[in-house]
């Protein structure tokens, strides 16, 4: 293949040709929309750093989920913000906590919508860490019991998939055992297998009111500099029988998505996190970049890197564009 006998531009001549040779397609089927759930009625409290995203009371959450479902988005992931937080995150393990009630409400109205729940302690603890704290330490093994109870509470409420995001060692196995013991052997675990200690989570911590009150998460989340360690983390979760593997954040970690795609055959999820969303919104508000084109380019890049599914605050916007016509992906 040499110029001038071979000319790469031949297959780029028209939109139809380009469409025919396109290697990666973004589809509404790939998207999972995050929702933040608070106590109360008729609450829609906007999050300053995430334009268009709100903390919603259960009634408003159900209305929002109906819209999401009508757009063709197959799944939502829920984050709960309880009224009262304590050192052991007890609001997170209760059968009538905010998330179990939200799950029951959603499944009643939209039985086919896939409801995923984030399983973690940080939204429920007063110190904001993802586990049990002693002094300055986040204790691994005592946290496993609480995460397992939280996952079982979600399962009893009818959740479709649980997604542990705490980064404690051994939590996939512990949750699997607890779910199976309680008769929930059909509930898959979507593991935040490779989760970095990232500054891109800033806006989420405003949304979930989950910023750590002392220190940071570097003793459990991964160092952004590490690549081989990502493969070790994923391998551990595969051995513990995870059903999905997640990489988080997405944009700055496309190499890690590719590494996992090549090493494992499980469905792979990219989490396009809050800080990525906020950066795009801020630049677009100033008119510095084309919001819709950059959004579709980024989501397509995540799929090209190897993701099967993308958790994204852009899901509704992307679904709208993808539905309009095929030019959604033709920049
Ligand atoms: C909870 C959790 C976090 C996110 C998802 N689950 C925050 C964190 O680890 O601090 C971040 C999501 C986002 O930034 O969009 N552990």
Short mmCIF file of C-alpha atoms and ligand atoms in Angstrom, two decimals:
data_model
loop_
_atom_site.label_atom_id
_atom_site.label_comp_id
_atom_site.label_asym_id
_atom_site.label_seq_id
_atom_site.Cartn_x
_atom_site.Cartn_y
_atom_site.Cartn_z
CA UNK A 1 0.00 0.00 0.00
CA UNK A 2 1.82 2.99 -1.29
CA UNK A 3 0.90 6.36 -2.71
CA UNK A 4 -0.12 6.99 -5.46
CA UNK A 5 -1.55 3.47 -6.11
CA UNK A 6 -3.18 3.49 -2.69
CA UNK A 7 -5.09 6.62 -1.61
CA UNK A 8 -6.56 6.61 1.93
CA UNK A 9 -8.90 9.49 1.07
CA UNK A 10 -10.90 7.31 -1.35
CA UNK A 11 -13.12 5.97 1.44
CA UNK A 12 -13.65 9.39 3.00
CA UNK A 13 -15.31 11.02 0.00
CA UNK A 14 -18.99 11.10 1.04
CA UNK A 15 -20.99 10.80 4.26
CA UNK A 16 -22.42 7.46 3.15
CA UNK A 17 -18.98 6.03 2.39
CA UNK A 18 -17.64 7.30 5.69
CA UNK A 19 -20.58 5.70 7.43
CA UNK A 20 -19.88 2.39 5.68
CA UNK A 21 -16.27 2.22 6.86
CA UNK A 22 -16.91 3.53 10.37
CA UNK A 23 -15.30 1.16 12.89
CA UNK A 24 -16.92 2.29 16.13
CA UNK A 25 -20.55 3.16 16.71
CA UNK A 26 -21.97 4.89 19.70
CA UNK A 27 -25.47 3.69 20.50
CA UNK A 28 -28.08 4.69 23.04
CA UNK A 29 -27.90 1.04 24.19
CA UNK A 30 -24.40 1.77 25.55
CA UNK A 31 -25.47 4.46 27.98
CA UNK A 32 -26.13 4.44 31.72
CA UNK A 33 -27.48 7.64 33.31
CA UNK A 34 -26.49 8.58 36.91
CA UNK A 35 -29.18 9.91 39.28
CA UNK A 36 -28.77 11.47 42.74
CA UNK A 37 -31.55 10.75 45.21
CA UNK A 38 -32.43 12.82 48.30
CA UNK A 39 -35.18 12.71 50.93
CA UNK A 40 -38.30 14.85 50.61
CA UNK A 41 -40.99 15.46 48.01
CA UNK A 42 -40.88 17.55 44.85
CA UNK A 43 -37.18 18.32 45.36
CA UNK A 44 -35.00 19.20 42.37
CA UNK A 45 -31.92 20.82 43.77
CA UNK A 46 -29.48 21.83 40.99
CA UNK A 47 -25.78 21.05 41.37
CA UNK A 48 -23.81 24.20 40.63
CA UNK A 49 -20.82 22.55 38.97
CA UNK A 50 -22.95 20.13 36.91
CA UNK A 51 -25.38 22.13 34.75
CA UNK A 52 -28.57 20.15 34.09
CA UNK A 53 -27.95 17.66 36.92
CA UNK A 54 -30.02 17.78 40.14
CA UNK A 55 -30.45 16.04 43.44
CA UNK A 56 -33.94 14.58 43.15
CA UNK A 57 -36.51 13.36 45.65
CA UNK A 58 -37.95 9.92 44.85
CA UNK A 59 -41.10 11.31 43.14
CA UNK A 60 -39.01 13.51 40.84
CA UNK A 61 -36.48 10.72 40.33
CA UNK A 62 -39.23 8.46 38.98
CA UNK A 63 -40.35 11.22 36.57
CA UNK A 64 -36.76 11.72 35.42
CA UNK A 65 -36.27 7.97 34.95
CA UNK A 66 -39.41 7.83 32.82
CA UNK A 67 -37.91 10.47 30.53
CA UNK A 68 -34.61 8.55 30.42
CA UNK A 69 -36.45 5.33 29.48
CA UNK A 70 -38.47 7.13 26.79
CA UNK A 71 -35.21 8.34 25.24
CA UNK A 72 -34.22 4.67 24.85
CA UNK A 73 -31.56 4.67 27.57
CA UNK A 74 -31.63 1.17 29.09
CA UNK A 75 -30.16 1.83 32.55
CA UNK A 76 -29.66 4.27 35.40
CA UNK A 77 -27.18 4.18 38.29
CA UNK A 78 -28.40 5.54 41.62
CA UNK A 79 -26.51 7.44 44.31
CA UNK A 80 -28.23 8.05 47.63
CA UNK A 81 -27.86 11.05 49.90
CA UNK A 82 -29.43 10.30 53.29
CA UNK A 83 -30.71 12.91 55.73
CA UNK A 84 -28.61 11.62 58.59
CA UNK A 85 -25.02 10.41 58.39
CA UNK A 86 -23.01 8.64 61.09
CA UNK A 87 -19.60 7.05 61.55
CA UNK A 88 -20.73 3.61 60.32
CA UNK A 89 -23.00 4.82 57.52
CA UNK A 90 -25.98 3.01 59.06
CA UNK A 91 -28.44 4.78 56.72
CA UNK A 92 -26.77 2.83 53.91
CA UNK A 93 -27.47 -0.65 55.24
CA UNK A 94 -31.12 -0.15 56.18
CA UNK A 95 -33.90 -1.85 54.20
CA UNK A 96 -35.90 1.37 54.15
CA UNK A 97 -32.97 3.67 53.37
CA UNK A 98 -33.17 6.16 50.55
CA UNK A 99 -31.85 3.78 47.87
CA UNK A 100 -34.03 0.73 48.65
CA UNK A 101 -37.09 3.03 48.60
CA UNK A 102 -35.99 4.63 45.32
CA UNK A 103 -35.37 1.20 43.76
CA UNK A 104 -38.85 -0.05 44.77
CA UNK A 105 -40.47 3.09 43.38
CA UNK A 106 -38.60 2.80 40.08
CA UNK A 107 -39.24 -0.92 39.60
CA UNK A 108 -42.94 -0.41 40.26
CA UNK A 109 -43.33 2.18 37.51
CA UNK A 110 -40.60 1.10 35.07
CA UNK A 111 -40.09 -2.63 35.63
CA UNK A 112 -37.87 -3.07 32.56
CA UNK A 113 -35.50 -0.18 33.22
CA UNK A 114 -32.20 -1.63 34.47
CA UNK A 115 -31.52 -0.14 37.89
CA UNK A 116 -27.90 -0.18 39.03
CA UNK A 117 -26.97 1.02 42.52
CA UNK A 118 -23.63 2.40 43.66
CA UNK A 119 -22.57 0.44 46.74
CA UNK A 120 -20.26 2.52 48.92
CA UNK A 121 -20.05 4.02 52.39
CA UNK A 122 -18.94 7.57 51.55
CA UNK A 123 -22.43 8.96 50.87
CA UNK A 124 -23.61 7.65 54.27
CA UNK A 125 -20.69 8.34 56.62
CA UNK A 126 -20.24 11.62 58.50
CA UNK A 127 -16.46 11.49 57.85
CA UNK A 128 -17.05 10.96 54.10
CA UNK A 129 -14.66 8.01 53.71
CA UNK A 130 -15.60 4.85 51.81
CA UNK A 131 -15.17 2.55 54.82
CA UNK A 132 -14.99 2.15 58.58
CA UNK A 133 -12.54 4.65 60.06
CA UNK A 134 -10.24 4.21 63.05
CA UNK A 135 -8.07 7.24 63.75
CA UNK A 136 -6.73 8.24 60.35
CA UNK A 137 -7.10 4.73 58.87
CA UNK A 138 -9.84 3.34 56.66
CA UNK A 139 -10.20 -0.29 57.81
CA UNK A 140 -10.59 -2.85 55.05
CA UNK A 141 -12.07 -6.03 56.53
CA UNK A 142 -14.69 -4.48 58.85
CA UNK A 143 -15.94 -2.47 55.84
CA UNK A 144 -16.67 -5.65 53.84
CA UNK A 145 -19.50 -6.65 56.18
CA UNK A 146 -21.20 -3.25 55.83
CA UNK A 147 -20.85 -3.21 52.04
CA UNK A 148 -22.34 -6.70 51.89
CA UNK A 149 -25.30 -5.62 53.99
CA UNK A 150 -25.82 -2.58 51.77
CA UNK A 151 -25.77 -4.73 48.61
CA UNK A 152 -28.27 -7.18 50.14
CA UNK A 153 -30.58 -4.30 51.15
CA UNK A 154 -30.52 -3.09 47.53
CA UNK A 155 -31.15 -6.61 46.24
CA UNK A 156 -34.15 -7.09 48.53
CA UNK A 157 -35.58 -3.86 47.09
CA UNK A 158 -35.31 -5.31 43.57
CA UNK A 159 -32.12 -3.81 42.13
CA UNK A 160 -30.89 -5.30 38.84
CA UNK A 161 -27.12 -4.78 39.29
CA UNK A 162 -24.97 -3.69 42.26
CA UNK A 163 -21.86 -1.59 41.62
CA UNK A 164 -19.35 -1.45 44.51
CA UNK A 165 -17.18 1.69 44.24
CA UNK A 166 -15.30 1.66 47.54
CA UNK A 167 -12.01 0.00 46.44
CA UNK A 168 -11.68 -2.18 49.55
CA UNK A 169 -9.78 -5.43 48.90
CA UNK A 170 -11.98 -8.51 48.68
CA UNK A 171 -15.28 -6.70 48.42
CA UNK A 172 -16.49 -8.38 45.24
CA UNK A 173 -16.08 -11.83 46.83
CA UNK A 174 -17.71 -10.67 50.07
CA UNK A 175 -20.70 -9.14 48.27
CA UNK A 176 -21.05 -12.20 45.98
CA UNK A 177 -21.13 -14.50 49.01
CA UNK A 178 -23.68 -12.34 50.83
CA UNK A 179 -25.95 -12.05 47.78
CA UNK A 180 -25.79 -15.79 47.10
CA UNK A 181 -26.51 -16.66 50.73
CA UNK A 182 -29.63 -14.49 50.63
CA UNK A 183 -30.84 -16.11 47.40
CA UNK A 184 -29.73 -13.36 45.01
CA UNK A 185 -27.42 -15.45 42.85
CA UNK A 186 -28.93 -13.82 39.73
CA UNK A 187 -27.85 -10.27 40.64
CA UNK A 188 -24.66 -9.28 38.75
CA UNK A 189 -21.82 -7.26 40.28
CA UNK A 190 -20.51 -4.34 38.23
CA UNK A 191 -17.17 -3.74 39.91
CA UNK A 192 -15.47 -0.36 39.92
CA UNK A 193 -12.40 -2.55 39.46
CA UNK A 194 -9.98 0.19 38.44
CA UNK A 195 -10.80 3.42 40.21
CA UNK A 196 -8.18 6.10 40.45
CA UNK A 197 -7.72 8.68 43.23
CA UNK A 198 -8.75 11.39 40.79
CA UNK A 199 -9.31 15.13 41.07
CA UNK A 200 -12.00 14.68 38.40
CA UNK A 201 -14.51 13.61 41.09
CA UNK A 202 -14.78 17.14 42.53
CA UNK A 203 -18.27 18.07 41.24
CA UNK A 204 -19.67 14.63 42.21
CA UNK A 205 -18.66 15.21 45.81
CA UNK A 206 -20.76 18.38 45.76
CA UNK A 207 -23.66 16.38 44.26
CA UNK A 208 -23.35 13.44 46.68
CA UNK A 209 -22.19 15.52 49.65
CA UNK A 210 -19.46 12.93 50.10
CA UNK A 211 -16.15 14.80 50.31
CA UNK A 212 -13.82 13.22 52.89
CA UNK A 213 -13.73 15.37 56.04
CA UNK A 214 -10.04 14.60 56.64
CA UNK A 215 -7.24 13.32 54.44
CA UNK A 216 -7.98 11.90 50.99
CA UNK A 217 -8.77 8.58 49.31
CA UNK A 218 -5.25 7.69 48.20
CA UNK A 219 -4.90 4.79 50.62
CA UNK A 220 -7.65 2.91 48.79
CA UNK A 221 -8.15 4.44 45.33
CA UNK A 222 -5.36 3.95 42.78
CA UNK A 223 -2.42 6.18 41.92
CA UNK A 224 -3.10 7.82 38.51
CA UNK A 225 0.48 6.98 37.50
CA UNK A 226 -0.11 3.21 37.58
CA UNK A 227 -0.97 0.98 34.65
CA UNK A 228 0.21 -2.54 35.55
CA UNK A 229 -1.57 -2.22 38.88
CA UNK A 230 -4.83 -1.70 36.98
CA UNK A 231 -4.43 -5.15 35.44
CA UNK A 232 -3.76 -6.66 38.89
CA UNK A 233 -6.87 -4.99 40.33
CA UNK A 234 -9.01 -6.22 37.44
CA UNK A 235 -7.59 -9.76 37.69
CA UNK A 236 -8.48 -9.91 41.39
CA UNK A 237 -12.07 -8.88 40.63
CA UNK A 238 -12.35 -11.43 37.83
CA UNK A 239 -11.23 -14.13 40.29
CA UNK A 240 -13.84 -12.89 42.74
CA UNK A 241 -16.48 -13.38 40.03
CA UNK A 242 -17.27 -9.81 39.03
CA UNK A 243 -19.70 -9.69 36.09
CA UNK A 244 -18.63 -6.30 34.70
CA UNK A 245 -15.33 -4.41 35.04
CA UNK A 246 -15.24 -0.63 35.25
CA UNK A 247 -12.50 1.93 34.64
CA UNK A 248 -12.92 5.33 36.23
CA UNK A 249 -12.42 8.13 35.23
CA UNK A 250 -12.56 7.62 31.46
CA UNK A 251 -11.12 10.50 29.43
CA UNK A 252 -7.63 10.53 30.92
CA UNK A 253 -7.57 6.71 31.23
CA UNK A 254 -8.34 5.46 27.72
CA UNK A 255 -5.06 3.50 27.72
CA UNK A 256 -6.28 1.58 30.78
CA UNK A 257 -9.59 0.80 29.08
CA UNK A 258 -7.65 -0.58 26.12
CA UNK A 259 -5.40 -2.66 28.42
CA UNK A 260 -8.42 -4.21 30.15
CA UNK A 261 -10.21 -4.80 26.84
CA UNK A 262 -7.23 -6.82 25.62
CA UNK A 263 -6.70 -8.76 28.84
CA UNK A 264 -10.28 -9.70 29.84
CA UNK A 265 -13.45 -10.79 28.13
CA UNK A 266 -15.98 -9.40 30.62
CA UNK A 267 -18.22 -6.48 29.65
CA UNK A 268 -16.22 -3.30 30.20
CA UNK A 269 -17.67 -0.05 31.54
CA UNK A 270 -16.17 3.45 31.30
CA UNK A 271 -17.27 6.04 33.86
CA UNK A 272 -17.26 9.47 32.23
CA UNK A 273 -17.06 11.30 35.56
CA UNK A 274 -18.37 14.58 36.93
CA UNK A 275 -15.20 16.63 36.38
CA UNK A 276 -15.05 15.57 32.73
CA UNK A 277 -18.67 16.67 32.34
CA UNK A 278 -18.04 19.99 34.14
CA UNK A 279 -15.01 20.86 31.98
CA UNK A 280 -16.97 20.39 28.78
CA UNK A 281 -19.93 22.39 30.09
CA UNK A 282 -17.70 25.26 31.23
CA UNK A 283 -15.82 25.50 27.93
CA UNK A 284 -19.05 25.27 25.93
CA UNK A 285 -20.76 27.97 28.03
CA UNK A 286 -17.95 30.31 27.07
CA UNK A 287 -18.39 29.40 23.43
CA UNK A 288 -14.87 28.01 23.30
CA UNK A 289 -15.78 24.56 21.99
CA UNK A 290 -18.67 22.91 20.19
CA UNK A 291 -20.45 21.06 23.01
CA UNK A 292 -22.30 18.41 21.04
CA UNK A 293 -19.46 17.48 18.73
CA UNK A 294 -16.90 17.28 21.52
CA UNK A 295 -19.32 15.20 23.62
CA UNK A 296 -19.93 12.65 20.87
CA UNK A 297 -16.21 12.57 20.03
CA UNK A 298 -15.34 11.81 23.65
CA UNK A 299 -18.00 9.12 24.07
CA UNK A 300 -16.97 7.53 20.77
CA UNK A 301 -13.32 7.56 21.93
CA UNK A 302 -14.32 5.64 25.07
CA UNK A 303 -15.95 2.97 22.93
CA UNK A 304 -13.01 2.90 20.53
CA UNK A 305 -10.69 2.38 23.51
CA UNK A 306 -12.68 -0.72 24.42
CA UNK A 307 -15.69 0.20 26.55
CA UNK A 308 -18.96 -1.66 25.97
CA UNK A 309 -20.93 0.64 28.23
CA UNK A 310 -20.52 4.25 29.37
CA UNK A 311 -21.85 5.77 32.57
CA UNK A 312 -22.30 9.43 31.65
CA UNK A 313 -24.14 12.56 32.76
CA UNK A 314 -24.39 13.27 29.01
CA UNK A 315 -26.61 10.21 28.42
CA UNK A 316 -29.82 12.17 27.84
CA UNK A 317 -28.15 14.73 25.56
CA UNK A 318 -26.34 12.01 23.63
CA UNK A 319 -29.51 9.91 23.27
CA UNK A 320 -31.33 12.93 21.86
CA UNK A 321 -28.63 13.52 19.25
CA UNK A 322 -28.23 9.87 18.33
CA UNK A 323 -31.96 9.61 17.77
CA UNK A 324 -32.20 12.68 15.53
CA UNK A 325 -30.28 11.16 12.63
CA UNK A 326 -27.05 9.44 11.71
CA UNK A 327 -25.25 12.75 11.41
CA UNK A 328 -24.89 12.69 15.19
CA UNK A 329 -21.64 10.88 14.64
CA UNK A 330 -20.58 12.75 11.53
CA UNK A 331 -18.59 15.76 12.81
C1 LIG B 1 -18.34 6.87 45.58
C2 LIG B 1 -18.25 7.36 44.18
C3 LIG B 1 -17.56 8.48 43.68
C4 LIG B 1 -17.89 8.58 42.32
C5 LIG B 1 -18.71 7.49 42.04
N1 LIG B 1 -18.91 6.74 43.19
C6 LIG B 1 -16.76 9.53 44.35
C7 LIG B 1 -15.50 9.24 44.99
O1 LIG B 1 -14.95 8.13 44.96
O2 LIG B 1 -15.01 10.16 45.63
C8 LIG B 1 -17.44 9.66 41.38
C9 LIG B 1 -18.32 9.90 40.20
C10 LIG B 1 -18.09 11.17 39.46
O3 LIG B 1 -17.17 11.96 39.73
O4 LIG B 1 -18.89 11.41 38.55
N2 LIG B 1 -17.22 6.29 46.11
#
